[in-house]
Amino acid sequence: MNRVQEFRKERRITQCQLATAVGISRNYLSHIERQHAVPSVQVAFKISDALSVDIDKVFFDIKNSAEVSYPKPIKFIDLFCGIGGFRYASDIAFKKLGLEGKCVFSSDIDKYAQEAYEANFGERPAGDITKVEAKSIPDFDVLFGGFPCQAFSICGLMKGFEDNTRGTLFFDIARIIKEKQPQAFVLENVKNLVSHDNGKTMQTIFETLRDELGYHVDYHLLNALDFGLPQKRERILIIGSKKPFKMDWNFKIDKKKTLDDILEKNVDKKHYASPEIVAKRKSMHTATVTPSIWHENKSGNISSYPYSCALRAGASYNYLLVNGERRLTPREMLRLQGFPDDFKIVVSDCQTRKQAGNAIPVDMVAAVIERFLTMAF
Ligand SMILES: C[S@@+](CC[C@H](N)C(=O)[O-])C[C@H]1O[C@@H](n2cnc3c(N)ncnc32)[C@H](O)[C@@H]1O
């Protein structure tokens, strides 16, 4: 519901005057006033400017939470769910807002991810999403999905939508949104998505979500380091709602975890690198802080930081070494992503490393969901 007509009449402005000031037709303005059309964020801003009223008041009053009506429970689906990063993040956000959330569908093609998800959330995710008919998915309010990044990543093949085995998975998200018409969605992807194919990939995503599906959409590049996790992990968050919104992407997180909070005290010998590798690393680099995580880049250069560089699912075994000596344990990797210690590890170390490298930084995504939900309904 918008209050355009109410404010316009209050200000004794005619429909014609307002439409001219905003640069839209009177007919379109009339549709908006009768709640038959949802304006783009830009038009919504122009209307509220022309009326000299805060956009929140004209289109939604986010300051008065009593006026925000949330479904009870808020039903969501967890696509490309991996080991449930979105599940944890949304749970934190729902709790902070005093809301009830309910996952009604999850999907991941990887059987080890399914095993881990089932052990931790009591539900086995459906498999390949390309084989799931959108109609068969229960109704839901919010879609969460960190769609696979290989096709968009600088580490991947740089093929984007041309890679028809992976690049099309975004279109599975789009087809489900089209059929199920959720109120909102939150998507996650790698930093490189924005620059991929000279911006054309992102443009296609935006055009699909905004122009074809009719959602108000925004995105931002965020870094897990700014959300209290000692991991430099930059990811794009794309948010969309049927309702116009203005997201403030500045977050102030005071509580910060350090490597000391993350690192385990008694680490099994199997996690240590060979004496040769340790000696080679130490001959090449001296750390200025302890503890530190030593990072080897693609050219073999070593650098160290009081935080971890981004965990990667398919990275070589020794590219991150704690104090130049040992690999991160699976539990440490999960902690670097913000997973709680009661997350049950039920698959091999190798699979857990891959899963942690694929996951989302829970604290970062939780902060975004918490703020966004107050505007999305
Ligand atoms: C970037 S990871 C997402 C991880 C997740 N957000 C988390 O926190 O663990 C992408 C996931 O998509 C899954 N996937 C890839 N292709 C899929 C398909 N066709 N159907 C369902 N899941 C798929 C992969 O197995 C992987 O777990």
mmCIF file of C-alpha atoms and ligand atoms in Angstrom:
data_model
loop_
_atom_site.group_PDB
_atom_site.id
_atom_site.type_symbol
_atom_site.label_atom_id
_atom_site.label_comp_id
_atom_site.label_asym_id
_atom_site.label_seq_id
_atom_site.Cartn_x
_atom_site.Cartn_y
_atom_site.Cartn_z
ATOM 1 C CA MET A 1 0.000 0.000 0.000
ATOM 2 C CA ASN A 2 1.274 3.483 -0.815
ATOM 3 C CA ARG A 3 -0.064 6.802 0.412
ATOM 4 C CA VAL A 4 0.670 8.886 -2.684
ATOM 5 C CA GLN A 5 -2.909 10.064 -3.170
ATOM 6 C CA GLU A 6 -3.354 10.932 0.508
ATOM 7 C CA PHE A 7 -0.200 13.104 0.601
ATOM 8 C CA ARG A 8 -0.914 14.659 -2.800
ATOM 9 C CA LYS A 9 -4.384 15.742 -1.728
ATOM 10 C CA GLU A 10 -3.062 16.985 1.604
ATOM 11 C CA ARG A 11 -0.663 19.204 -0.328
ATOM 12 C CA ARG A 12 -3.369 20.320 -2.772
ATOM 13 C CA ILE A 13 -1.398 19.144 -5.796
ATOM 14 C CA THR A 14 -3.288 17.857 -8.810
ATOM 15 C CA GLN A 15 -2.500 14.506 -10.380
ATOM 16 C CA CYS A 16 -1.391 16.329 -13.492
ATOM 17 C CA GLN A 17 1.026 18.564 -11.566
ATOM 18 C CA LEU A 18 2.566 15.660 -9.683
ATOM 19 C CA ALA A 19 2.910 13.512 -12.811
ATOM 20 C CA THR A 20 4.672 16.389 -14.622
ATOM 21 C CA ALA A 21 7.019 17.019 -11.683
ATOM 22 C CA VAL A 22 7.946 13.335 -11.567
ATOM 23 C CA GLY A 23 8.200 12.914 -15.330
ATOM 24 C CA ILE A 24 5.590 10.146 -15.672
ATOM 25 C CA SER A 25 2.207 10.069 -17.350
ATOM 26 C CA ARG A 26 -0.903 11.005 -15.401
ATOM 27 C CA ASN A 27 -2.340 7.644 -16.300
ATOM 28 C CA TYR A 28 0.634 5.813 -14.708
ATOM 29 C CA LEU A 29 0.404 7.990 -11.593
ATOM 30 C CA SER A 30 -3.272 7.132 -11.347
ATOM 31 C CA HIS A 31 -2.378 3.409 -11.488
ATOM 32 C CA ILE A 32 0.168 3.908 -8.704
ATOM 33 C CA GLU A 33 -2.337 5.802 -6.548
ATOM 34 C CA ARG A 34 -4.935 3.067 -6.985
ATOM 35 C CA GLN A 35 -2.295 0.496 -5.982
ATOM 36 C CA HIS A 36 -2.455 -1.079 -9.416
ATOM 37 C CA ALA A 37 1.199 -0.407 -10.217
ATOM 38 C CA VAL A 38 4.401 -0.564 -8.174
ATOM 39 C CA PRO A 39 6.785 2.234 -9.201
ATOM 40 C CA SER A 40 10.516 1.667 -9.617
ATOM 41 C CA VAL A 41 12.705 2.828 -6.733
ATOM 42 C CA GLN A 42 13.752 5.869 -8.797
ATOM 43 C CA VAL A 43 10.139 6.905 -9.483
ATOM 44 C CA ALA A 44 9.217 6.284 -5.836
ATOM 45 C CA PHE A 45 12.008 8.644 -4.800
ATOM 46 C CA LYS A 46 10.907 11.299 -7.302
ATOM 47 C CA ILE A 47 7.321 11.082 -6.081
ATOM 48 C CA SER A 48 8.302 11.456 -2.440
ATOM 49 C CA ASP A 49 10.665 14.338 -3.314
ATOM 50 C CA ALA A 50 7.911 16.096 -5.240
ATOM 51 C CA LEU A 51 5.566 15.623 -2.282
ATOM 52 C CA SER A 52 8.342 16.658 0.149
ATOM 53 C CA VAL A 53 7.620 13.589 2.262
ATOM 54 C CA ASP A 54 10.091 10.929 3.324
ATOM 55 C CA ILE A 55 9.912 7.903 1.022
ATOM 56 C CA ASP A 56 9.337 5.648 4.036
ATOM 57 C CA LYS A 57 6.139 7.544 4.835
ATOM 58 C CA VAL A 58 4.799 7.523 1.280
ATOM 59 C CA PHE A 59 5.540 3.919 0.436
ATOM 60 C CA PHE A 60 6.026 2.188 3.749
ATOM 61 C CA ASP A 61 6.629 3.328 7.247
ATOM 62 C CA ILE A 62 9.663 1.325 8.275
ATOM 63 C CA LYS A 63 10.063 3.351 11.450
ATOM 64 C CA ASN A 64 6.743 2.151 12.761
ATOM 65 C CA SER A 65 7.236 -1.579 12.962
ATOM 66 C CA ALA A 66 3.631 -1.990 14.091
ATOM 67 C CA GLU A 67 2.651 -1.133 10.516
ATOM 68 C CA VAL A 68 4.934 -3.775 9.045
ATOM 69 C CA SER A 69 2.884 -6.885 8.743
ATOM 70 C CA TYR A 70 4.957 -10.024 8.598
ATOM 71 C CA PRO A 71 3.487 -13.417 7.747
ATOM 72 C CA LYS A 72 3.492 -15.802 10.698
ATOM 73 C CA PRO A 73 5.667 -17.735 10.248
ATOM 74 C CA ILE A 74 7.777 -16.209 7.474
ATOM 75 C CA LYS A 75 8.170 -19.157 5.120
ATOM 76 C CA PHE A 76 11.410 -19.355 3.195
ATOM 77 C CA ILE A 77 13.248 -21.630 0.808
ATOM 78 C CA ASP A 78 16.972 -22.340 0.903
ATOM 79 C CA LEU A 79 18.272 -22.894 -2.634
ATOM 80 C CA PHE A 80 21.827 -24.128 -3.290
ATOM 81 C CA CYS A 81 21.709 -24.585 0.456
ATOM 82 C CA GLY A 82 25.137 -26.182 0.896
ATOM 83 C CA ILE A 83 25.537 -26.680 4.621
ATOM 84 C CA GLY A 84 22.944 -24.101 5.567
ATOM 85 C CA GLY A 85 24.726 -20.744 5.813
ATOM 86 C CA PHE A 86 21.505 -18.924 4.912
ATOM 87 C CA ARG A 87 19.604 -21.078 7.349
ATOM 88 C CA TYR A 88 21.810 -19.944 10.243
ATOM 89 C CA ALA A 89 21.888 -16.346 9.027
ATOM 90 C CA SER A 90 18.104 -16.098 8.668
ATOM 91 C CA ASP A 91 17.602 -17.776 12.019
ATOM 92 C CA ILE A 92 19.750 -15.100 13.697
ATOM 93 C CA ALA A 93 17.866 -12.353 11.841
ATOM 94 C CA PHE A 94 14.413 -13.755 12.655
ATOM 95 C CA LYS A 95 15.304 -14.082 16.331
ATOM 96 C CA LYS A 96 16.672 -10.526 16.517
ATOM 97 C CA LEU A 97 13.451 -9.197 14.978
ATOM 98 C CA GLY A 98 11.275 -11.407 17.180
ATOM 99 C CA LEU A 99 9.887 -13.221 14.144
ATOM 100 C CA GLU A 100 9.251 -16.848 13.416
ATOM 101 C CA GLY A 101 10.857 -18.347 10.319
ATOM 102 C CA LYS A 102 10.076 -21.684 8.711
ATOM 103 C CA CYS A 103 12.063 -23.383 5.984
ATOM 104 C CA VAL A 104 9.617 -25.093 3.606
ATOM 105 C CA PHE A 105 12.048 -26.302 0.945
ATOM 106 C CA SER A 106 15.770 -26.709 0.469
ATOM 107 C CA SER A 107 17.865 -28.016 -2.378
ATOM 108 C CA ASP A 108 21.449 -28.977 -3.060
ATOM 109 C CA ILE A 109 22.754 -31.397 -5.638
ATOM 110 C CA ASP A 110 25.772 -32.492 -3.585
ATOM 111 C CA LYS A 111 25.167 -35.630 -1.515
ATOM 112 C CA TYR A 112 27.717 -34.656 1.157
ATOM 113 C CA ALA A 113 26.092 -31.245 1.533
ATOM 114 C CA GLN A 114 22.730 -33.026 1.814
ATOM 115 C CA GLU A 115 24.142 -35.287 4.526
ATOM 116 C CA ALA A 116 25.553 -32.381 6.509
ATOM 117 C CA TYR A 117 22.340 -30.365 6.122
ATOM 118 C CA GLU A 118 20.184 -33.279 7.206
ATOM 119 C CA ALA A 119 22.352 -33.974 10.256
ATOM 120 C CA ASN A 120 22.103 -30.349 11.333
ATOM 121 C CA PHE A 121 18.589 -29.308 10.357
ATOM 122 C CA GLY A 122 16.713 -32.599 10.279
ATOM 123 C CA GLU A 123 15.680 -32.298 6.626
ATOM 124 C CA ARG A 124 17.300 -33.812 3.575
ATOM 125 C CA PRO A 125 17.439 -31.174 0.806
ATOM 126 C CA ALA A 126 15.991 -32.013 -2.598
ATOM 127 C CA GLY A 127 18.621 -32.601 -5.293
ATOM 128 C CA ASP A 128 19.250 -30.958 -8.659
ATOM 129 C CA ILE A 129 17.129 -27.807 -8.791
ATOM 130 C CA THR A 130 16.989 -27.889 -12.584
ATOM 131 C CA LYS A 131 14.823 -31.010 -12.230
ATOM 132 C CA VAL A 132 12.437 -29.501 -9.670
ATOM 133 C CA GLU A 133 9.174 -28.142 -11.027
ATOM 134 C CA ALA A 134 8.527 -24.714 -9.522
ATOM 135 C CA LYS A 135 4.850 -25.622 -9.000
ATOM 136 C CA SER A 136 5.866 -28.504 -6.742
ATOM 137 C CA ILE A 137 7.603 -26.176 -4.249
ATOM 138 C CA PRO A 138 5.382 -25.132 -1.334
ATOM 139 C CA ASP A 139 4.384 -21.446 -1.178
ATOM 140 C CA PHE A 140 6.930 -19.243 0.545
ATOM 141 C CA ASP A 141 7.620 -15.596 1.380
ATOM 142 C CA VAL A 142 11.383 -15.278 0.994
ATOM 143 C CA LEU A 143 13.864 -17.026 -1.286
ATOM 144 C CA PHE A 144 17.470 -17.390 -0.165
ATOM 145 C CA GLY A 145 20.113 -18.597 -2.578
ATOM 146 C CA GLY A 146 23.873 -18.447 -2.907
ATOM 147 C CA PHE A 147 23.926 -19.686 -6.450
ATOM 148 C CA PRO A 148 27.095 -21.434 -7.623
ATOM 149 C CA CYS A 149 29.840 -19.058 -8.463
ATOM 150 C CA GLN A 150 32.101 -21.108 -10.727
ATOM 151 C CA ALA A 151 30.782 -19.681 -13.941
ATOM 152 C CA PHE A 152 31.165 -16.106 -12.683
ATOM 153 C CA SER A 153 34.313 -16.409 -10.626
ATOM 154 C CA ILE A 154 37.747 -15.209 -11.739
ATOM 155 C CA CYS A 155 38.877 -18.657 -10.579
ATOM 156 C CA GLY A 156 36.326 -20.284 -12.881
ATOM 157 C CA LEU A 157 35.993 -20.425 -16.588
ATOM 158 C CA MET A 158 34.820 -16.841 -17.220
ATOM 159 C CA LYS A 159 31.983 -18.125 -19.336
ATOM 160 C CA GLY A 160 29.005 -16.781 -17.363
ATOM 161 C CA PHE A 161 25.672 -17.400 -18.977
ATOM 162 C CA GLU A 162 27.343 -19.018 -21.938
ATOM 163 C CA ASP A 163 28.310 -21.877 -19.685
ATOM 164 C CA ASN A 164 25.006 -23.622 -20.040
ATOM 165 C CA THR A 165 25.636 -26.186 -17.330
ATOM 166 C CA ARG A 166 26.164 -23.730 -14.502
ATOM 167 C CA GLY A 167 25.434 -20.260 -15.743
ATOM 168 C CA THR A 168 21.815 -21.114 -16.183
ATOM 169 C CA LEU A 169 21.282 -21.893 -12.518
ATOM 170 C CA PHE A 170 20.413 -18.231 -11.975
ATOM 171 C CA PHE A 171 17.559 -18.792 -14.360
ATOM 172 C CA ASP A 172 16.278 -21.585 -12.100
ATOM 173 C CA ILE A 173 16.051 -18.978 -9.373
ATOM 174 C CA ALA A 174 14.233 -16.673 -11.779
ATOM 175 C CA ARG A 175 11.795 -19.340 -12.898
ATOM 176 C CA ILE A 176 10.937 -20.219 -9.278
ATOM 177 C CA ILE A 177 10.434 -16.549 -8.384
ATOM 178 C CA LYS A 178 8.220 -16.119 -11.438
ATOM 179 C CA GLU A 179 6.005 -19.065 -10.529
ATOM 180 C CA LYS A 180 5.879 -18.592 -6.743
ATOM 181 C CA GLN A 181 5.919 -14.776 -6.478
ATOM 182 C CA PRO A 182 7.617 -14.488 -3.082
ATOM 183 C CA GLN A 183 7.626 -11.145 -1.307
ATOM 184 C CA ALA A 184 11.415 -10.967 -1.257
ATOM 185 C CA PHE A 185 14.715 -12.652 -2.031
ATOM 186 C CA VAL A 186 18.326 -12.485 -0.898
ATOM 187 C CA LEU A 187 21.003 -13.834 -3.244
ATOM 188 C CA GLU A 188 24.725 -14.153 -2.741
ATOM 189 C CA ASN A 189 27.569 -14.409 -5.209
ATOM 190 C CA VAL A 190 31.248 -13.732 -5.773
ATOM 191 C CA LYS A 191 32.698 -10.241 -6.140
ATOM 192 C CA ASN A 192 33.562 -10.848 -9.767
ATOM 193 C CA LEU A 193 29.890 -11.116 -10.694
ATOM 194 C CA VAL A 194 29.730 -7.333 -11.055
ATOM 195 C CA SER A 195 32.564 -6.999 -13.558
ATOM 196 C CA HIS A 196 32.010 -10.279 -15.353
ATOM 197 C CA ASP A 197 31.652 -9.933 -19.119
ATOM 198 C CA ASN A 198 31.990 -6.137 -18.825
ATOM 199 C CA GLY A 199 29.004 -5.946 -16.521
ATOM 200 C CA LYS A 200 26.683 -7.740 -18.932
ATOM 201 C CA THR A 201 26.141 -10.709 -16.603
ATOM 202 C CA MET A 202 24.983 -8.491 -13.762
ATOM 203 C CA GLN A 203 22.906 -6.448 -16.171
ATOM 204 C CA THR A 204 21.124 -9.596 -17.318
ATOM 205 C CA ILE A 205 20.492 -10.612 -13.711
ATOM 206 C CA PHE A 206 19.124 -7.182 -12.885
ATOM 207 C CA GLU A 207 16.996 -6.947 -15.996
ATOM 208 C CA THR A 208 15.510 -10.343 -15.241
ATOM 209 C CA LEU A 209 14.746 -9.608 -11.599
ATOM 210 C CA ARG A 210 13.596 -6.041 -12.064
ATOM 211 C CA ASP A 211 12.142 -5.688 -15.529
ATOM 212 C CA GLU A 212 10.909 -9.215 -16.223
ATOM 213 C CA LEU A 213 9.867 -10.196 -12.708
ATOM 214 C CA GLY A 214 8.899 -6.730 -11.431
ATOM 215 C CA TYR A 215 10.952 -6.610 -8.206
ATOM 216 C CA HIS A 216 12.698 -3.650 -6.624
ATOM 217 C CA VAL A 217 16.312 -4.706 -6.523
ATOM 218 C CA ASP A 218 19.548 -3.496 -4.984
ATOM 219 C CA TYR A 219 22.991 -5.000 -4.448
ATOM 220 C CA HIS A 220 26.215 -4.315 -2.623
ATOM 221 C CA LEU A 221 29.708 -5.700 -2.226
ATOM 222 C CA LEU A 222 30.391 -6.585 1.405
ATOM 223 C CA ASN A 223 33.395 -7.986 3.226
ATOM 224 C CA ALA A 224 33.120 -10.514 6.078
ATOM 225 C CA LEU A 225 35.948 -8.645 7.841
ATOM 226 C CA ASP A 226 33.551 -5.737 8.388
ATOM 227 C CA PHE A 227 31.095 -8.042 10.118
ATOM 228 C CA GLY A 228 33.366 -9.238 12.880
ATOM 229 C CA LEU A 229 34.733 -12.374 11.197
ATOM 230 C CA PRO A 230 38.531 -12.645 10.754
ATOM 231 C CA GLN A 231 38.241 -13.569 7.080
ATOM 232 C CA LYS A 232 38.682 -11.281 4.089
ATOM 233 C CA ARG A 233 35.816 -12.528 2.018
ATOM 234 C CA GLU A 234 34.155 -10.149 -0.392
ATOM 235 C CA ARG A 235 30.771 -11.140 -1.655
ATOM 236 C CA ILE A 236 27.910 -9.546 -3.539
ATOM 237 C CA LEU A 237 24.520 -9.543 -1.847
ATOM 238 C CA ILE A 238 21.541 -8.972 -4.139
ATOM 239 C CA ILE A 239 18.267 -8.172 -2.425
ATOM 240 C CA GLY A 240 14.837 -7.756 -3.926
ATOM 241 C CA SER A 241 11.326 -7.086 -2.764
ATOM 242 C CA LYS A 242 7.920 -6.456 -4.246
ATOM 243 C CA LYS A 243 7.879 -3.328 -2.119
ATOM 244 C CA PRO A 244 10.096 -0.300 -2.866
ATOM 245 C CA PHE A 245 12.871 0.027 -0.327
ATOM 246 C CA LYS A 246 16.007 1.996 0.332
ATOM 247 C CA MET A 247 18.690 -0.184 1.860
ATOM 248 C CA ASP A 248 21.386 1.399 3.979
ATOM 249 C CA TRP A 249 24.441 -0.763 3.369
ATOM 250 C CA ASN A 250 26.532 0.820 6.113
ATOM 251 C CA PHE A 251 26.809 -1.553 9.027
ATOM 252 C CA LYS A 252 28.548 -0.840 12.274
ATOM 253 C CA ILE A 253 29.543 -4.066 13.960
ATOM 254 C CA ASP A 254 31.363 -3.607 17.262
ATOM 255 C CA LYS A 255 31.793 -7.231 18.254
ATOM 256 C CA LYS A 256 34.798 -8.603 16.411
ATOM 257 C CA LYS A 257 36.251 -12.115 16.574
ATOM 258 C CA THR A 258 40.026 -12.468 16.303
ATOM 259 C CA LEU A 259 42.097 -15.423 15.141
ATOM 260 C CA ASP A 260 42.642 -16.250 18.808
ATOM 261 C CA ASP A 261 38.895 -16.800 19.136
ATOM 262 C CA ILE A 262 38.868 -19.044 16.072
ATOM 263 C CA LEU A 263 41.971 -21.200 16.363
ATOM 264 C CA GLU A 264 41.776 -24.534 18.179
ATOM 265 C CA LYS A 265 44.206 -25.177 20.995
ATOM 266 C CA ASN A 266 45.086 -28.843 20.501
ATOM 267 C CA VAL A 267 45.426 -29.593 16.839
ATOM 268 C CA ASP A 268 46.019 -33.075 15.497
ATOM 269 C CA LYS A 269 49.390 -33.715 13.835
ATOM 270 C CA LYS A 270 47.644 -34.594 10.560
ATOM 271 C CA HIS A 271 46.905 -30.900 9.997
ATOM 272 C CA TYR A 272 50.573 -29.905 10.022
ATOM 273 C CA ALA A 273 52.426 -29.330 6.740
ATOM 274 C CA SER A 274 55.573 -31.335 6.064
ATOM 275 C CA PRO A 275 58.859 -29.997 7.556
ATOM 276 C CA GLU A 276 60.018 -29.245 3.989
ATOM 277 C CA ILE A 277 56.994 -27.066 3.226
ATOM 278 C CA VAL A 278 57.243 -25.260 6.573
ATOM 279 C CA ALA A 279 60.992 -24.637 6.055
ATOM 280 C CA LYS A 280 60.380 -23.338 2.529
ATOM 281 C CA ARG A 281 57.625 -20.985 3.714
ATOM 282 C CA LYS A 282 59.760 -19.684 6.569
ATOM 283 C CA SER A 283 62.711 -19.059 4.292
ATOM 284 C CA MET A 284 60.460 -16.915 2.109
ATOM 285 C CA HIS A 285 58.522 -14.960 4.709
ATOM 286 C CA THR A 286 58.576 -13.642 8.284
ATOM 287 C CA ALA A 287 55.296 -12.732 9.919
ATOM 288 C CA THR A 288 54.949 -9.523 11.903
ATOM 289 C CA VAL A 289 52.012 -10.763 13.997
ATOM 290 C CA THR A 290 51.148 -13.989 15.784
ATOM 291 C CA PRO A 291 48.871 -15.770 15.260
ATOM 292 C CA SER A 292 48.688 -15.130 11.569
ATOM 293 C CA ILE A 293 47.474 -16.922 8.505
ATOM 294 C CA TRP A 294 49.963 -17.259 5.720
ATOM 295 C CA HIS A 295 48.576 -16.977 2.257
ATOM 296 C CA GLU A 296 50.281 -18.226 -0.876
ATOM 297 C CA ASN A 297 49.028 -16.549 -4.041
ATOM 298 C CA LYS A 298 48.972 -18.022 -7.533
ATOM 299 C CA SER A 299 52.508 -16.753 -8.266
ATOM 300 C CA GLY A 300 53.832 -18.438 -5.122
ATOM 301 C CA ASN A 301 54.273 -15.209 -3.119
ATOM 302 C CA ILE A 302 53.652 -15.512 0.606
ATOM 303 C CA SER A 303 51.973 -12.881 2.777
ATOM 304 C CA SER A 304 50.554 -13.131 6.289
ATOM 305 C CA TYR A 305 47.722 -11.366 8.100
ATOM 306 C CA PRO A 306 45.985 -11.458 11.462
ATOM 307 C CA TYR A 307 42.987 -12.813 9.544
ATOM 308 C CA SER A 308 42.397 -15.396 6.857
ATOM 309 C CA CYS A 309 42.138 -14.696 3.160
ATOM 310 C CA ALA A 310 38.952 -16.036 1.584
ATOM 311 C CA LEU A 311 38.431 -19.753 2.086
ATOM 312 C CA ARG A 312 37.990 -21.464 -1.243
ATOM 313 C CA ALA A 313 36.312 -24.775 -1.979
ATOM 314 C CA GLY A 314 38.784 -25.978 -4.568
ATOM 315 C CA ALA A 315 41.993 -24.402 -3.320
ATOM 316 C CA SER A 316 45.311 -26.206 -3.067
ATOM 317 C CA TYR A 317 45.941 -27.823 0.280
ATOM 318 C CA ASN A 318 48.639 -25.452 1.577
ATOM 319 C CA TYR A 319 47.516 -22.067 0.301
ATOM 320 C CA LEU A 320 46.498 -21.025 3.811
ATOM 321 C CA LEU A 321 48.749 -22.035 6.710
ATOM 322 C CA VAL A 322 48.332 -21.013 10.344
ATOM 323 C CA ASN A 323 51.645 -19.401 11.395
ATOM 324 C CA GLY A 324 53.151 -20.908 8.228
ATOM 325 C CA GLU A 325 52.939 -24.348 9.819
ATOM 326 C CA ARG A 326 49.596 -26.033 9.582
ATOM 327 C CA ARG A 327 46.339 -26.103 7.711
ATOM 328 C CA LEU A 328 43.151 -24.804 9.230
ATOM 329 C CA THR A 329 41.068 -27.549 10.786
ATOM 330 C CA PRO A 330 37.546 -28.077 9.436
ATOM 331 C CA ARG A 331 36.139 -26.608 12.675
ATOM 332 C CA GLU A 332 38.312 -23.504 12.332
ATOM 333 C CA MET A 333 37.159 -23.063 8.755
ATOM 334 C CA LEU A 334 33.541 -23.306 9.842
ATOM 335 C CA ARG A 335 34.194 -20.762 12.596
ATOM 336 C CA LEU A 336 35.784 -18.400 10.045
ATOM 337 C CA GLN A 337 32.443 -18.511 8.236
ATOM 338 C CA GLY A 338 30.500 -17.840 11.425
ATOM 339 C CA PHE A 339 29.087 -21.352 11.854
ATOM 340 C CA PRO A 340 28.374 -22.181 15.494
ATOM 341 C CA ASP A 341 30.324 -24.905 17.271
ATOM 342 C CA ASP A 342 27.205 -27.026 17.612
ATOM 343 C CA PHE A 343 27.256 -27.498 13.826
ATOM 344 C CA LYS A 344 27.750 -31.245 13.531
ATOM 345 C CA ILE A 345 30.581 -32.359 11.254
ATOM 346 C CA VAL A 346 29.377 -35.643 9.754
ATOM 347 C CA VAL A 347 31.397 -35.943 6.571
ATOM 348 C CA SER A 348 35.152 -36.272 5.911
ATOM 349 C CA ASP A 349 37.629 -33.442 6.591
ATOM 350 C CA CYS A 350 38.076 -33.063 2.871
ATOM 351 C CA GLN A 351 34.338 -32.618 2.253
ATOM 352 C CA THR A 352 33.961 -30.273 5.232
ATOM 353 C CA ARG A 353 36.800 -28.067 3.936
ATOM 354 C CA LYS A 354 35.062 -27.874 0.570
ATOM 355 C CA GLN A 355 31.717 -27.128 2.208
ATOM 356 C CA ALA A 356 33.180 -24.410 4.432
ATOM 357 C CA GLY A 357 34.924 -22.870 1.408
ATOM 358 C CA ASN A 358 31.591 -22.769 -0.436
ATOM 359 C CA ALA A 359 29.557 -21.394 2.444
ATOM 360 C CA ILE A 360 28.518 -17.830 3.208
ATOM 361 C CA PRO A 361 29.807 -15.698 6.094
ATOM 362 C CA VAL A 362 26.861 -16.176 8.429
ATOM 363 C CA ASP A 363 27.322 -12.972 10.467
ATOM 364 C CA MET A 364 27.462 -10.812 7.338
ATOM 365 C CA VAL A 365 24.385 -12.298 5.716
ATOM 366 C CA ALA A 366 22.474 -12.267 9.030
ATOM 367 C CA ALA A 367 23.032 -8.506 9.369
ATOM 368 C CA VAL A 368 21.785 -7.909 5.823
ATOM 369 C CA ILE A 369 18.706 -10.118 6.238
ATOM 370 C CA GLU A 370 17.828 -8.508 9.566
ATOM 371 C CA ARG A 371 17.864 -5.003 8.113
ATOM 372 C CA PHE A 372 16.285 -5.948 4.811
ATOM 373 C CA LEU A 373 13.340 -7.841 6.322
ATOM 374 C CA THR A 374 12.150 -4.645 8.026
ATOM 375 C CA MET A 375 11.771 -3.068 4.600
ATOM 376 C CA ALA A 376 10.717 -6.006 2.489
ATOM 377 C CA PHE A 377 7.266 -6.545 4.057
HETATM 378 C C1 LIG B 1 28.243 -21.475 -3.390
HETATM 379 S S1 LIG B 1 27.577 -22.967 -2.794
HETATM 380 C C2 LIG B 1 26.354 -22.371 -1.671
HETATM 381 C C3 LIG B 1 26.684 -22.685 -0.254
HETATM 382 C C4 LIG B 1 25.666 -22.274 0.766
HETATM 383 N N1 LIG B 1 25.215 -20.925 0.619
HETATM 384 C C5 LIG B 1 26.211 -22.481 2.172
HETATM 385 O O1 LIG B 1 26.157 -21.574 2.991
HETATM 386 O O2 LIG B 1 26.732 -23.567 2.448
HETATM 387 C C6 LIG B 1 26.622 -23.524 -4.135
HETATM 388 C C7 LIG B 1 25.905 -24.842 -3.907
HETATM 389 O O3 LIG B 1 25.087 -25.114 -5.032
HETATM 390 C C8 LIG B 1 25.009 -26.518 -5.186
HETATM 391 N N2 LIG B 1 24.527 -26.819 -6.548
HETATM 392 C C9 LIG B 1 25.222 -26.761 -7.711
HETATM 393 N N3 LIG B 1 24.443 -27.120 -8.728
HETATM 394 C C10 LIG B 1 23.222 -27.393 -8.235
HETATM 395 C C11 LIG B 1 21.995 -27.835 -8.804
HETATM 396 N N4 LIG B 1 21.853 -28.048 -10.121
HETATM 397 N N5 LIG B 1 20.941 -28.025 -7.983
HETATM 398 C C12 LIG B 1 21.057 -27.825 -6.649
HETATM 399 N N6 LIG B 1 22.212 -27.431 -6.054
HETATM 400 C C13 LIG B 1 23.272 -27.208 -6.843
HETATM 401 C C14 LIG B 1 26.424 -26.988 -4.897
HETATM 402 O O4 LIG B 1 26.433 -28.351 -4.530
HETATM 403 C C15 LIG B 1 26.832 -26.032 -3.745
HETATM 404 O O5 LIG B 1 26.622 -26.633 -2.490
#
